[in-house]
XYZ file of C-alpha atoms in Angstrom:
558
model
C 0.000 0.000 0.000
C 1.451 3.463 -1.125
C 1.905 5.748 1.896
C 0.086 8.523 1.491
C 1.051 12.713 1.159
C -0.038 13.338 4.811
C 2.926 10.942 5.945
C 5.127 13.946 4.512
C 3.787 16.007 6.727
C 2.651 14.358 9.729
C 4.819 14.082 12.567
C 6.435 10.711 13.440
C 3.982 8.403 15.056
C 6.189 7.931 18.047
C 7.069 11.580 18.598
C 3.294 13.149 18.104
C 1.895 13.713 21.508
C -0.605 11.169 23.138
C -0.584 8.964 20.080
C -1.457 5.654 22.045
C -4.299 7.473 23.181
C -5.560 8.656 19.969
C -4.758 5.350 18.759
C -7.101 3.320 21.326
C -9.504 6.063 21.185
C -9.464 5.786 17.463
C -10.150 2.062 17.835
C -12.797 2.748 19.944
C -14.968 5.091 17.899
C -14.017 3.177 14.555
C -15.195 -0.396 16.222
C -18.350 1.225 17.904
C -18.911 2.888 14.757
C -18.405 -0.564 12.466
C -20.447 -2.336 15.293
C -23.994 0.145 14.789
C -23.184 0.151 10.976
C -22.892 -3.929 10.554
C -26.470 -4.222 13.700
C -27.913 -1.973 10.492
C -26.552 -3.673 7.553
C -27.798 -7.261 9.449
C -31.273 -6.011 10.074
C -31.609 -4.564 6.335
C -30.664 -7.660 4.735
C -31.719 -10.394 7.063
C -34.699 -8.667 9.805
C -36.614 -5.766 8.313
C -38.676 -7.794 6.185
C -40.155 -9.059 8.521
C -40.187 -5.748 11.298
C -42.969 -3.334 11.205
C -41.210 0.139 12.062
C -42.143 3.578 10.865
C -41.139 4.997 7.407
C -40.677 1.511 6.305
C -39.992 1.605 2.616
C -40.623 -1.911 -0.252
C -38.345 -1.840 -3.337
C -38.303 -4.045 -6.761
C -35.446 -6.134 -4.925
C -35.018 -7.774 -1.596
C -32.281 -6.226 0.606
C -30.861 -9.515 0.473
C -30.182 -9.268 -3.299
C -29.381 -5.403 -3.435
C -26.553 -6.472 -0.836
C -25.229 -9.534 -3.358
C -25.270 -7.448 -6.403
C -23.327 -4.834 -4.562
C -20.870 -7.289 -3.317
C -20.433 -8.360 -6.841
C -19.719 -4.943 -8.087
C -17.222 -3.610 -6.007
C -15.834 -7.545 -6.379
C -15.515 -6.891 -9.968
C -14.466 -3.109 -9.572
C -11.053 -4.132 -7.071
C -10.307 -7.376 -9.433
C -10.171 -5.066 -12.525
C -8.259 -2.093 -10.722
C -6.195 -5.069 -8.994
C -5.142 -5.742 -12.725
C -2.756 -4.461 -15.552
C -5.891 -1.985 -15.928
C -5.900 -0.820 -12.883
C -2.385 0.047 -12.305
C -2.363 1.475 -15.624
C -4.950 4.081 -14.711
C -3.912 4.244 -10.772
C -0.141 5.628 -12.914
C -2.008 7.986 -15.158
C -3.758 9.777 -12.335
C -0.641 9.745 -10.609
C 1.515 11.094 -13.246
C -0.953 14.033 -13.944
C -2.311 15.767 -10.593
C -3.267 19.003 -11.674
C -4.841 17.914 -14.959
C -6.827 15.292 -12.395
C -8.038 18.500 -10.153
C -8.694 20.742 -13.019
C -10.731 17.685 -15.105
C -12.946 17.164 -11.537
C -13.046 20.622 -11.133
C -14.316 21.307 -14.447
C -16.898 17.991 -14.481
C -18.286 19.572 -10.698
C -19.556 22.504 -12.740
C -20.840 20.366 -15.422
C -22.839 18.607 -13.061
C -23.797 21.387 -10.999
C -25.225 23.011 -14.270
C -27.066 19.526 -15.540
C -28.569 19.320 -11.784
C -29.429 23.054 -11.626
C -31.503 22.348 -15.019
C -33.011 18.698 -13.502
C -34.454 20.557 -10.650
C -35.983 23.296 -13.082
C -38.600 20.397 -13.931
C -39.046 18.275 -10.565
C -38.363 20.813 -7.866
C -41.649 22.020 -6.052
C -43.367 23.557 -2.950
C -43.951 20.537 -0.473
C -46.063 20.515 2.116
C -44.844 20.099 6.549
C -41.933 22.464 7.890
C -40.853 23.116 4.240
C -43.974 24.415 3.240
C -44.533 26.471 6.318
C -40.833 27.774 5.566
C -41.442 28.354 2.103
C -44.714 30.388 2.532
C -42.956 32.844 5.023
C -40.216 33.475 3.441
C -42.447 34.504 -0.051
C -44.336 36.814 2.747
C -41.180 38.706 3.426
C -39.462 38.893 0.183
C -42.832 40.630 -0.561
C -43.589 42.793 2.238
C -41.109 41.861 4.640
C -43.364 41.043 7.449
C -43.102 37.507 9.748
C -45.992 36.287 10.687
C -45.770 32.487 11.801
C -44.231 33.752 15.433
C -45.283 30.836 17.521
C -43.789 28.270 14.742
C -40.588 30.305 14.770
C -41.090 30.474 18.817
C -41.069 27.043 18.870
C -38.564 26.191 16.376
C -36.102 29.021 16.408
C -33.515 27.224 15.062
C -34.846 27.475 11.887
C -34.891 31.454 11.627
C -31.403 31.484 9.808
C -32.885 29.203 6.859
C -35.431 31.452 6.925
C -33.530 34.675 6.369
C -31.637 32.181 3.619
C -34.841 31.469 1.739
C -35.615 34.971 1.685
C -33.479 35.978 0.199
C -34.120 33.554 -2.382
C -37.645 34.951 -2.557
C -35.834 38.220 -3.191
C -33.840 37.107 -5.991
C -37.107 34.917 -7.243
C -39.100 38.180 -7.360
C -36.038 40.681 -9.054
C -35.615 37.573 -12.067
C -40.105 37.812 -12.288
C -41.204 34.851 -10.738
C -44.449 35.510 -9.543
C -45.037 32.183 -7.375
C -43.511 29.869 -4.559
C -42.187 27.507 -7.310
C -39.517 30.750 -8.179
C -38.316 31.010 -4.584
C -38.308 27.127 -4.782
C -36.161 26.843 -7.761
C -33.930 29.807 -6.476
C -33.159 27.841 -3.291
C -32.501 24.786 -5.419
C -29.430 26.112 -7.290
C -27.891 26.577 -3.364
C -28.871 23.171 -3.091
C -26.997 22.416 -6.290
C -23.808 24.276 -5.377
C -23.678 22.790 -2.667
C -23.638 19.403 -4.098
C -21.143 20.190 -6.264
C -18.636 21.223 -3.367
C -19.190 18.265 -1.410
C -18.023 16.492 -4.189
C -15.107 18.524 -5.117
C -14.356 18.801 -1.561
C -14.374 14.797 -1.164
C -12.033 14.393 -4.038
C -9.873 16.769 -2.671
C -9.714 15.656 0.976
C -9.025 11.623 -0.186
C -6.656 12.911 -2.342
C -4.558 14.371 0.552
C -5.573 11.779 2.774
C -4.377 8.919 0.200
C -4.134 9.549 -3.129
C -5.672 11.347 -6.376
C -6.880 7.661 -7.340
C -9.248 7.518 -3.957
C -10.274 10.742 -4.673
C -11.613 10.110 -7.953
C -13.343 6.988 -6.392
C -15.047 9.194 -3.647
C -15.802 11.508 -6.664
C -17.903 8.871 -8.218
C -19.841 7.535 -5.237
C -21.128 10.850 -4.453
C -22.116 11.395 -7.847
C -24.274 7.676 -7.464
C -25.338 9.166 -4.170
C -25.597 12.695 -3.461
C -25.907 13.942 -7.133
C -28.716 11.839 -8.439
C -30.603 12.370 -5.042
C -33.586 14.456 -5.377
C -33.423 16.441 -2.013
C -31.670 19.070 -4.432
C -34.986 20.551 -5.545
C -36.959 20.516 -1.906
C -36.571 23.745 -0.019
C -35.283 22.817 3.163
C -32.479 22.535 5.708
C -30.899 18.914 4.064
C -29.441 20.039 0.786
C -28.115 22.663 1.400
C -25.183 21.769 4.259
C -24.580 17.905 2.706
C -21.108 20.237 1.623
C -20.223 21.101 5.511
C -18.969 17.479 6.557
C -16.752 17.657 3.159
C -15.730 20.673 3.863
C -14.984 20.719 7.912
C -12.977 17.670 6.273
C -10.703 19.236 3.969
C -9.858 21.681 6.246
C -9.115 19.335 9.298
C -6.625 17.557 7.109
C -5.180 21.065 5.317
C -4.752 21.689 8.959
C -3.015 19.304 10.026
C -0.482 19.375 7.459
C 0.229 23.545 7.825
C 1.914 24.904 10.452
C 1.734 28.431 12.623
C -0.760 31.135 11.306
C -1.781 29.321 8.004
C -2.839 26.264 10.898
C -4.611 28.841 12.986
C -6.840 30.497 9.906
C -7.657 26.978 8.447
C -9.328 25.984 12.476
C -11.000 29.374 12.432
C -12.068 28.756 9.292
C -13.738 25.044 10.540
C -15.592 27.072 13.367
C -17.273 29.517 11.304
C -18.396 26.526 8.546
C -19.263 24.181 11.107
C -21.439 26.570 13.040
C -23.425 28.099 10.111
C -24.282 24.581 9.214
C -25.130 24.107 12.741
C -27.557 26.969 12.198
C -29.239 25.536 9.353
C -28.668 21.849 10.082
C -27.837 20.665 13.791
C -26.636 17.459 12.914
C -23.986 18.372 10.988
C -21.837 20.005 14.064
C -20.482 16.225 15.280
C -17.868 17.121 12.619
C -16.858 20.085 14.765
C -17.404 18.161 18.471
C -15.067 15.610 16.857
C -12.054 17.536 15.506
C -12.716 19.924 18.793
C -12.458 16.756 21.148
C -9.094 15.803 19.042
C -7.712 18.688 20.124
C -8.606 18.414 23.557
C -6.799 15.059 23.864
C -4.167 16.520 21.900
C -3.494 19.540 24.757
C -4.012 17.840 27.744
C -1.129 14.958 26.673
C 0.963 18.328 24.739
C 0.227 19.896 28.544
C 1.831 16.929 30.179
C 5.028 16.637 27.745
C 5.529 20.379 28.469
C 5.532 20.093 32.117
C 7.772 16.798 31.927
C 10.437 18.486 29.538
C 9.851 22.295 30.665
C 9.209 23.652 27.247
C 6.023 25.721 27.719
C 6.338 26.705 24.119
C 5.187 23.423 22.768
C 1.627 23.774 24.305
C 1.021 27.050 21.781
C 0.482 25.090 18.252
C -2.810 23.249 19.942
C -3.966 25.661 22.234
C -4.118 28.036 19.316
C -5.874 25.528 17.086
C -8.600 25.297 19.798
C -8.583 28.590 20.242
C -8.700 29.266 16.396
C -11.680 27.052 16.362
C -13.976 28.591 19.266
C -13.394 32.147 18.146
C -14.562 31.148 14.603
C -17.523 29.607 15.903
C -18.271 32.393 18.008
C -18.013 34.950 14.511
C -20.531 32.863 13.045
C -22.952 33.075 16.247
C -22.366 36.455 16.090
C -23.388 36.871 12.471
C -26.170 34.904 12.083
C -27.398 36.251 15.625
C -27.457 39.933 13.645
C -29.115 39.017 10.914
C -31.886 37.246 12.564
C -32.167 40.518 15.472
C -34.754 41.878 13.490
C -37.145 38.750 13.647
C -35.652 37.417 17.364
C -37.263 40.220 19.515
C -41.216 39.249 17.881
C -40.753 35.763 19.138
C -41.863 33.972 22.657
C -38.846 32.475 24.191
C -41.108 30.982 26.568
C -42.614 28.901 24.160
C -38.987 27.469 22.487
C -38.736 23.410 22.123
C -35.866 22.371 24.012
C -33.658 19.025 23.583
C -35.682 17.324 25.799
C -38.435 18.007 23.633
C -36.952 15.720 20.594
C -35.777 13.386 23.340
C -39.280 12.372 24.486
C -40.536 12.083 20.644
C -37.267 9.724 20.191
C -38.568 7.312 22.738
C -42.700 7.472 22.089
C -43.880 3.911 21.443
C -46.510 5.138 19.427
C -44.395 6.377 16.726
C -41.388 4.533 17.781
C -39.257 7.539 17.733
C -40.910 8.880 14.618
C -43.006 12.371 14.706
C -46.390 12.531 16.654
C -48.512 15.626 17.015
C -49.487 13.899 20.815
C -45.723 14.595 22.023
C -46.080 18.525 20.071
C -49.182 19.150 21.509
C -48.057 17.839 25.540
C -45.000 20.220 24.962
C -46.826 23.205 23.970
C -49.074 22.889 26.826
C -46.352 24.335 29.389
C -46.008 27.809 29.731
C -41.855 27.951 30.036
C -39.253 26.152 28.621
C -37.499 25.024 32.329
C -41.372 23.388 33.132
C -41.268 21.884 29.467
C -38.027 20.263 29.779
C -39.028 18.847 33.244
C -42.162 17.233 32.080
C -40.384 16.288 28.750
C -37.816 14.623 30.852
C -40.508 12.903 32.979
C -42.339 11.525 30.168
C -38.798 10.324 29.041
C -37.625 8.297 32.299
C -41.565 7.126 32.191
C -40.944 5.232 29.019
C -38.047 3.825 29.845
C -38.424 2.359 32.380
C -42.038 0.856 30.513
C -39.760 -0.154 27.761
C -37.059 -2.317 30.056
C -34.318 -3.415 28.384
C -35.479 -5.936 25.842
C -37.910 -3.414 25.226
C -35.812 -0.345 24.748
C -33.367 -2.657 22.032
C -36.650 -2.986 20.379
C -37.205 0.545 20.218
C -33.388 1.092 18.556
C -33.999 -1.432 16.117
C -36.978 -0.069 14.839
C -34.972 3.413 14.618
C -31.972 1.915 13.404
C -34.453 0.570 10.157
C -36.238 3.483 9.944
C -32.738 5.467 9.688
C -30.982 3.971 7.652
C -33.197 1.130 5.380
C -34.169 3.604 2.846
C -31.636 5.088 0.683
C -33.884 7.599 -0.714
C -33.194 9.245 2.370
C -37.377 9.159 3.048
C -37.986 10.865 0.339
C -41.913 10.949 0.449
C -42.141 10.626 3.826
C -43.025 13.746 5.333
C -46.285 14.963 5.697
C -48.143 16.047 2.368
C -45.342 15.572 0.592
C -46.412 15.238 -2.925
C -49.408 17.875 -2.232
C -48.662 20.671 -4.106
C -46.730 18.824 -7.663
C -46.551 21.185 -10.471
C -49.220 20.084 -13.131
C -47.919 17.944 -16.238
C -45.299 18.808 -18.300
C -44.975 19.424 -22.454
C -41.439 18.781 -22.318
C -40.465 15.290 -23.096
C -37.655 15.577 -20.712
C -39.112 17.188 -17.815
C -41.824 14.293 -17.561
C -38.993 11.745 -17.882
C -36.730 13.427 -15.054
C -40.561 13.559 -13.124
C -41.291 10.007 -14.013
C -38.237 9.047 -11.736
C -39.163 11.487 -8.621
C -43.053 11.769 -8.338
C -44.841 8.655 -6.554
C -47.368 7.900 -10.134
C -44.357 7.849 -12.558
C -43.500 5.005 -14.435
C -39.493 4.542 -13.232
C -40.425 6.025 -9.529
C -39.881 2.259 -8.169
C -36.506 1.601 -10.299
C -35.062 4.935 -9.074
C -36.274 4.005 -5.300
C -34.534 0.487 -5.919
C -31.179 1.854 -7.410
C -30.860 4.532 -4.335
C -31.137 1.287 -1.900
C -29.004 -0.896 -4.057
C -26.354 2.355 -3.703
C -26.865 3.078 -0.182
C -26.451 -0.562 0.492
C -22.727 -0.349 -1.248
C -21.703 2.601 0.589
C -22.519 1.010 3.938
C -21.192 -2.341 3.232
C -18.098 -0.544 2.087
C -17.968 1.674 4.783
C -17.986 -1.413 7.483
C -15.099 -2.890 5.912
C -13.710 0.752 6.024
C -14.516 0.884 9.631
C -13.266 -2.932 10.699
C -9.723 -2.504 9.268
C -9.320 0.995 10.309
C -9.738 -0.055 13.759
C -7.782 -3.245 13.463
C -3.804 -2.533 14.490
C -2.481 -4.054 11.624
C -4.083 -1.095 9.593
C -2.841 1.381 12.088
C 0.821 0.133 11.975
C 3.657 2.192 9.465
C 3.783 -0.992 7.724
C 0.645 -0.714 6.631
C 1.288 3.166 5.380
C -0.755 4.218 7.940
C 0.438 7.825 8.140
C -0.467 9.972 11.539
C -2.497 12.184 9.425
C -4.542 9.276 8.247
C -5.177 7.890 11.479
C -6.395 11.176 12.778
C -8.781 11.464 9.826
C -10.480 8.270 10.588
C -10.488 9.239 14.299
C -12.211 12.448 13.563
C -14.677 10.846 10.568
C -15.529 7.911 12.743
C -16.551 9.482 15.880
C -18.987 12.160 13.841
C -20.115 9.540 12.415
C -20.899 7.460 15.756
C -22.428 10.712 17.243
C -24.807 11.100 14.276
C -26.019 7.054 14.588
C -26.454 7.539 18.825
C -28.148 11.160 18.138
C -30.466 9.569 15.549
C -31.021 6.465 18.062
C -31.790 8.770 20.964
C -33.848 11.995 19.536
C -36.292 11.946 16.707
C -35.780 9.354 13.984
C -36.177 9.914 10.202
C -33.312 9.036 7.516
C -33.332 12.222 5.945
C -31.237 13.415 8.876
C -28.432 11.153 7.525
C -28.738 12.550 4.089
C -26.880 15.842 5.596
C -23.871 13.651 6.761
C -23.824 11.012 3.419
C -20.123 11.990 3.116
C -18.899 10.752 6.345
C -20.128 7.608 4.888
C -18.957 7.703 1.652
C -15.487 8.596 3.138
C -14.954 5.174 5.290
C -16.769 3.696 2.270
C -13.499 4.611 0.154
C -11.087 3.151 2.594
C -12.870 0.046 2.915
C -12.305 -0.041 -1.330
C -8.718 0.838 -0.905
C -7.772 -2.008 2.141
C -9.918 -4.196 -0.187
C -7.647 -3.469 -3.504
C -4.709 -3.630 -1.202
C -5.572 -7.564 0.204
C -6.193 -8.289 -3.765
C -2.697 -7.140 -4.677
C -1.158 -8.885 -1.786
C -3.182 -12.129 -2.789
C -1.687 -11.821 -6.604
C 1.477 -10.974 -5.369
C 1.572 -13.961 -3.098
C 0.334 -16.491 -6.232
């Protein structure tokens, strides 16, 4: 296995302070992680057919068969790149770095125009949150008025995609749209570019973490994931941050291999990004708890060397870096905090949904974990938010303890299914979904694009199937990813197992195991993972690349 670019940089894994630590704790996350992702990949393929959990989703093909074919696939893809084939391209790429970046580069904008004009004829006004989002935001572009207070009381976190969408409404209304569908479309291009950096920013960050030739690989699978997903043309809060994990990624590793001020931007730089995704998308800050936990471990071992030796200087590089981080975070509370002032002072704070509130829906056996109005309407009935997360939290303990254990594992099952057995990412499943479709088409093309997205059209079912026969690779991948990334033999220098590379999987694998407890604990739905589909598709890549490496090993050994 080559070593990769980051070994260049990196410091020695012997020298680098608390590296047995990171190294266990890196074992830890990555086993826990592979442990949750193989309980899912079991229940798809052998359980959920016969499990009746929320959101549950039938396709043309058994899970059973989606998994086999996707076995097959990536069996055929490592015995052809295993080949004379396959060295012949992995050499090309090689040989030719900046033509690589400039040809991804210059395909990202392809796509991103080619999606941008897909979404012109299946994007539309849905109905739940999105709706109610969509609707306000047309009522300020016009008149800049808010009316929905007690949603926005409720739901606060929402009021910076708000002020995003309009300003789409804005834009909608100076190009003469005259309807929703305009603000709609407008909000789907940011959808779009964003798509198009999280895969630019995927190439990019495998390519420092291995090589151009992994890049190019994580390239593709978002394409077969991310790009052909039809979230793009929905306005809402999933689209439009799937770039931040990509992104908080590229500049973790571009961090790690610069030094002084250059080091210090790059972590500001991952506090501002990870906190305005935060704003729009919660989930998407484990990124940020994961890199800032790194560098916790990292000080407190840096703290101890320095005391042992007497060289206070060497504490500076990582308290800076966490430093760095914080204060960018804190810029982008501060900005989005200003331009939401104008619409913060109309709202109730009294009547704000807490934590606890998403807590108590996560563990309803009703809805096992799913939304239910019951749960909204019991939280809205207290009159502060202290009283609300009391009786949330009472209602919590209640149905725990009625759950028990065996009872409880049931409940994570089901949620574990409903998360991540649909690689559609639940598209559909949201309340009145498919209410307000555009009406039909004369364009040829737009009803074909439309036959694959809207429930009545005639390759709705085969697009459903190939999104689970996808997701299916990328998580069958990804556990392989996970299991020899925690194994030592993987971690050794033998292996090319740079520092920089083991951090990386550190930092990927632990957001990743905080998104798959978060969605276990709080409010289920696997559109939430649609957000984080890189973190995936990142371990996915690895688990390719230690496959290719046992195939070379086996031919060399023959």
């Amino acid at each position: 296995m080559a070593s990769t670019k980051l070994g260049k940089h990196a410091k020695p894994l012997s020298s680098a302070p608390g590296t047995r630590a990171l190294c266990t704790l890196g074992m830890l996350s990555e086993g826990a992680a592979a442990l949750a992702i193989g309980v899912a990949l079991f229940g798809m393929v052998i359980l959920a057919g016969g499990m009746a959990y929320m959101c549950k989703v039938v396709f043309l093909m058994p899970n059973w068969a989606l998994l086999i074919a996707a076995c097959a696939f990536v069996a055929l893809i490592v015995a052809v790149c295993s080949g004379r084939l396959g060295k012949s391209l992995a050499a090309f790429v090689a040989h030719r770095p900046k033509a690589i970046d400039i040809a991804v580069g210059i395909a990202c904008l392809l796509l991103l125009v080619v999606q941008i004009r897909l979404c012109r004829y299946y994007a539309f006004v849905t109905g739940w949150d999105s709706g109610v989002i969509v609707t306000e935001a047309w009522n300020i572009a016009n008149d800049g008025a808010l009316s929905i207070t007690s949603y926005l009381s409720r739901y606060p976190n929402n009021l910076f995609l708000l002020w995003i969408a309009g300003q789409c409404g804005r834009i909608a209304l100076a190009l003469g749209f005259s309807t929703l569908d305009g603000l709609v479309f407008i909000f789907s291009i940011l959808n779009c570019v964003s798509c198009a950096l999280a895969m630019w920013f995927v190439y990019r960050t495998l390519s420092m973490a291995t090589s151009r030739t992994w890049g190019l690989a994580g390239f593709l699978l978002c394409i077969l994931v991310i790009w052909t997903s039809p979230w793009a043309g929905i306005m809402y809060s999933d689209a439009i941050v799937v770039c931040v994990p990509a992104v908080l990624a590229y500049l973790f590793i571009s961090a790690h291999r610069s030094k002084g001020a250059k080091r210090v931007v790059l972590f500001a730089l991952m506090g501002l990004v990870g906190v305005l995704g935060y704003k729009i998308k919660p989930q998407v800050l484990f990124m940020l708890f994961a890199v800032g936990f790194l560098l916790l471990v990292r000080l407190g071992f840096t703290i101890v060397r320095a005391v042992r030796e007497r060289r206070a200087e060497c504490v500076g590089e990582t308290s800076a870096s966490l430093v760095a981080l914080l204060v960018g975070g804190l810029v982008a509370f501060s900005l989005v905090g200003a331009l939401v002032a104008p619409w913060t002072s109309q709202l109730d704070e009294d009547a704000q949904f807490g934590m606890t509130h998403f807590l108590m829906m996560g563990m309803n056996p009703d809805s096992r974990g799913v939304y239910w109005e019951e749960d909204v309407t019991f939280s809205g009935s207290f009159d502060d938010p202290a009283s609300r997360s009391s009786g949330n939290l009472e209602v919590v303990i209640d149905r725990v303890k009625e759950y028990g254990p065996v009872g409880l594992a049931g409940l994570f099952g089901d949620k574990l299914m409903t998360n991540f057995n649909d690689g559609t990412f639940a598209w559909g499943q949201e309340g009145h979904f498919f209410d307000y479709l555009p009406p039909e088409s004369d364009s040829a093309l737009a009803s074909l694009v439309r036959s694959f997205y809207y429930p009545e059209g005639a390759n709705y079912d085969l697009w459903r199937t190939y999104a689970q026969f996808v997701w299916i690779l990328v998580l069958a991948c990804c556990f392989v990813g996970l299991i020899s990334s925690c194994t030592h033999s993987f971690l050794n220098r033998k292996s090319g197992m740079a520092h920089g590379l083991m951090t990386f999987t550190f930092v990927i694998s632990l957001a990743m195991l905080m998104l798959i407890v978060f969605e276990l604990l709080f409010e289920a739905r696997a559109r939430y993972l649609y957000s984080s589909a890189t973190l995936f598709i990142f371990f996915a890549v690895l688990g390719m690349r230690w496959m290719l490496s046992r195939a070379h090993e086996w031919r060399a050994s023959r």
